[in-house]
Amino acid sequence: MSAKIRLYVEHPLGQGQSVDLTREQAHYLFGVMRLSVGGQVALFNGQDGEWLAEVAEAGKRGGVLACLKQTKPLQMPPDLWLLFAPIKKARTDFIVEKAAEMGAARIMPVKTEFTNSERIRQDRLQAHAVEAAEQCGGTFVPEVTDLQRLSHVLDTWPDGRQLMFCDEAEVGSALRLAASEKNQPWAILIGPEGGFSDVERARLTGLPFAHVVSLGPRILRADTAAVAALTLWQQALGDWS
Amino acid sequence: MSAKIRLYVEHPLGQGQSVDLTREQAHYLFGVMRLSVGGQVALFNGQDGEWLAEVAEAGKRGGVLACLKQTKPLQMPPDLWLLFAPIKKARTDFIVEKAAEMGAARIMPVKTEFTNSERIRQDRLQAHAVEAAEQCGGTFVPEVTDLQRLSHVLDTWPDGRQLMFCDEAEVGSALRLAASEKNQPWAILIGPEGGFSDVERARLTGLPFAHVVSLGPRILRADTAAVAALTLWQQALGDWS
């Protein structure tokens, strides 16, 4: 049995553990969700799986939950990064939410030559990833990194990580892989709304670890492209099959 | 060469055709986009492909465009319907936008037993589909139908149309098809956020034309599920391969 309310906490979870609530968490559980002493919540912290917990103390400014039993083990997503160029605020929020739901392990905003956004609010995007994990029943929260230049990310690319690069200028190639590439870490790169520059495209297509993939004959918005690319990858290589 | 501004018009397009603009279209082209006489626009009407047109007359309350040449033939999407249960307003708008981008031919809001929405604004949703078609470079606009009961839609289901039914309670089955099912018309059904009722699930799984498909181990929001399901279908059966 698992409780309907799921809450991410930055606290160890285990048999006999009690968890102190922050003011915001207490407001959410007791003010918004109307829980009282004895009410049940599912907790996860990204490390110890999901635990059923019971309200032991409830106050306006805080409270205590007591862990009862583990209801799910930690389920790590595949080792998949999602790199994307930030767009308008609402759609950037959506990309982060979707990436967390779809099981990306790490979400990396990158600045390309045609990216308009100069900055992102990393803390706000991380909060969206937490909320999506609470919603989708996951036990893991992907890390949202700070905005980095795409060129820098490629300069420091880790050995052995493959890159699925979704280019709207590309026609007709699906994801075809050598067997040896299947059990490696991966990343997906979604281009900016204005496309990649010629210099970027030349560099990307020349990378030995890059796989150019088509997302069909229509131009997709970046948030649509992110979900579509994650679907293709999860189906071919991830935990959907 | 195709113009950057794309506009859907309800007007025949062809060599020598001139197209009268509505007040809203004139405001958009001349007020918002700052076009003037001689400026170029790409037009489509869902029937005659895409035409490059030039501003012949520009006014505050109207204007005239002259068709110059066809830049794309009409590209019909596959014969695929998307059925979904309406959710919160912003996410319903997103589903319509995504379905149009991803190449659904018809978008059908359906009322299931656990659907909260009693009504939709069909005209507003149709406008979202038009905007998505303008944005994604398509030459076809999917029809958005009025809200119907799922039970009624199933009662009047057309012979030979297959149904891909995405059930979050389902574990582990991917889309596996007999060759004979590949060249038939299809529909995708995305469940409501509260899931299907037991009665609905029993009916759906018993339908001879239904294919139950899993969308992975995490619970997806309805808008995410719509894009993921359209991706799987387009990749396996549609115009992505």
PDB file of C-alpha atoms in Angstrom, chain B residues 1 10 16 43 55 64 67 73 89 103-104 130 139 156 160 173 180 189 196 210 212 217 220 225 227 230:
ATOM      1  CA  MET B   1      12.422  29.733 -50.902  1.00  0.00           C
ATOM      2  CA  GLU B  10      -9.867  29.835 -45.216  1.00  0.00           C
ATOM      3  CA  GLY B  16      -3.206  34.218 -59.731  1.00  0.00           C
ATOM      4  CA  LEU B  43      -0.107  30.650 -46.884  1.00  0.00           C
ATOM      5  CA  VAL B  55       1.227  41.761 -49.817  1.00  0.00           C
ATOM      6  CA  VAL B  64      -4.995  41.622 -49.985  1.00  0.00           C
ATOM      7  CA  CYS B  67      -0.340  34.105 -54.506  1.00  0.00           C
ATOM      8  CA  PRO B  73       2.372  20.305 -51.980  1.00  0.00           C
ATOM      9  CA  LYS B  89      -7.055  24.096 -19.432  1.00  0.00           C
ATOM     10  CA  GLY B 103       0.863  14.763 -37.152  1.00  0.00           C
ATOM     11  CA  ALA B 104      -2.496  13.533 -35.859  1.00  0.00           C
ATOM     12  CA  VAL B 130      -4.238  26.121 -36.475  1.00  0.00           C
ATOM     13  CA  THR B 139       0.103  22.191 -44.716  1.00  0.00           C
ATOM     14  CA  THR B 156     -19.985   3.924 -33.238  1.00  0.00           C
ATOM     15  CA  GLY B 160     -11.206  -1.494 -39.646  1.00  0.00           C
ATOM     16  CA  SER B 173       3.973  -4.538 -23.474  1.00  0.00           C
ATOM     17  CA  SER B 180      -2.247  -6.616 -41.759  1.00  0.00           C
ATOM     18  CA  LEU B 189      -6.454   6.766 -26.712  1.00  0.00           C
ATOM     19  CA  PHE B 196      -9.898   4.411 -16.546  1.00  0.00           C
ATOM     20  CA  ALA B 210      -7.585  -2.568 -29.320  1.00  0.00           C
ATOM     21  CA  VAL B 212      -2.780  -2.121 -25.089  1.00  0.00           C
ATOM     22  CA  PRO B 217       7.570   2.345 -15.654  1.00  0.00           C
ATOM     23  CA  LEU B 220       3.197  10.150 -17.169  1.00  0.00           C
ATOM     24  CA  ALA B 225       1.709  10.513 -22.557  1.00  0.00           C
ATOM     25  CA  VAL B 227       3.508  13.002 -27.174  1.00  0.00           C
ATOM     26  CA  LEU B 230       2.311   9.676 -30.901  1.00  0.00           C
TER      27      LEU B 230
END
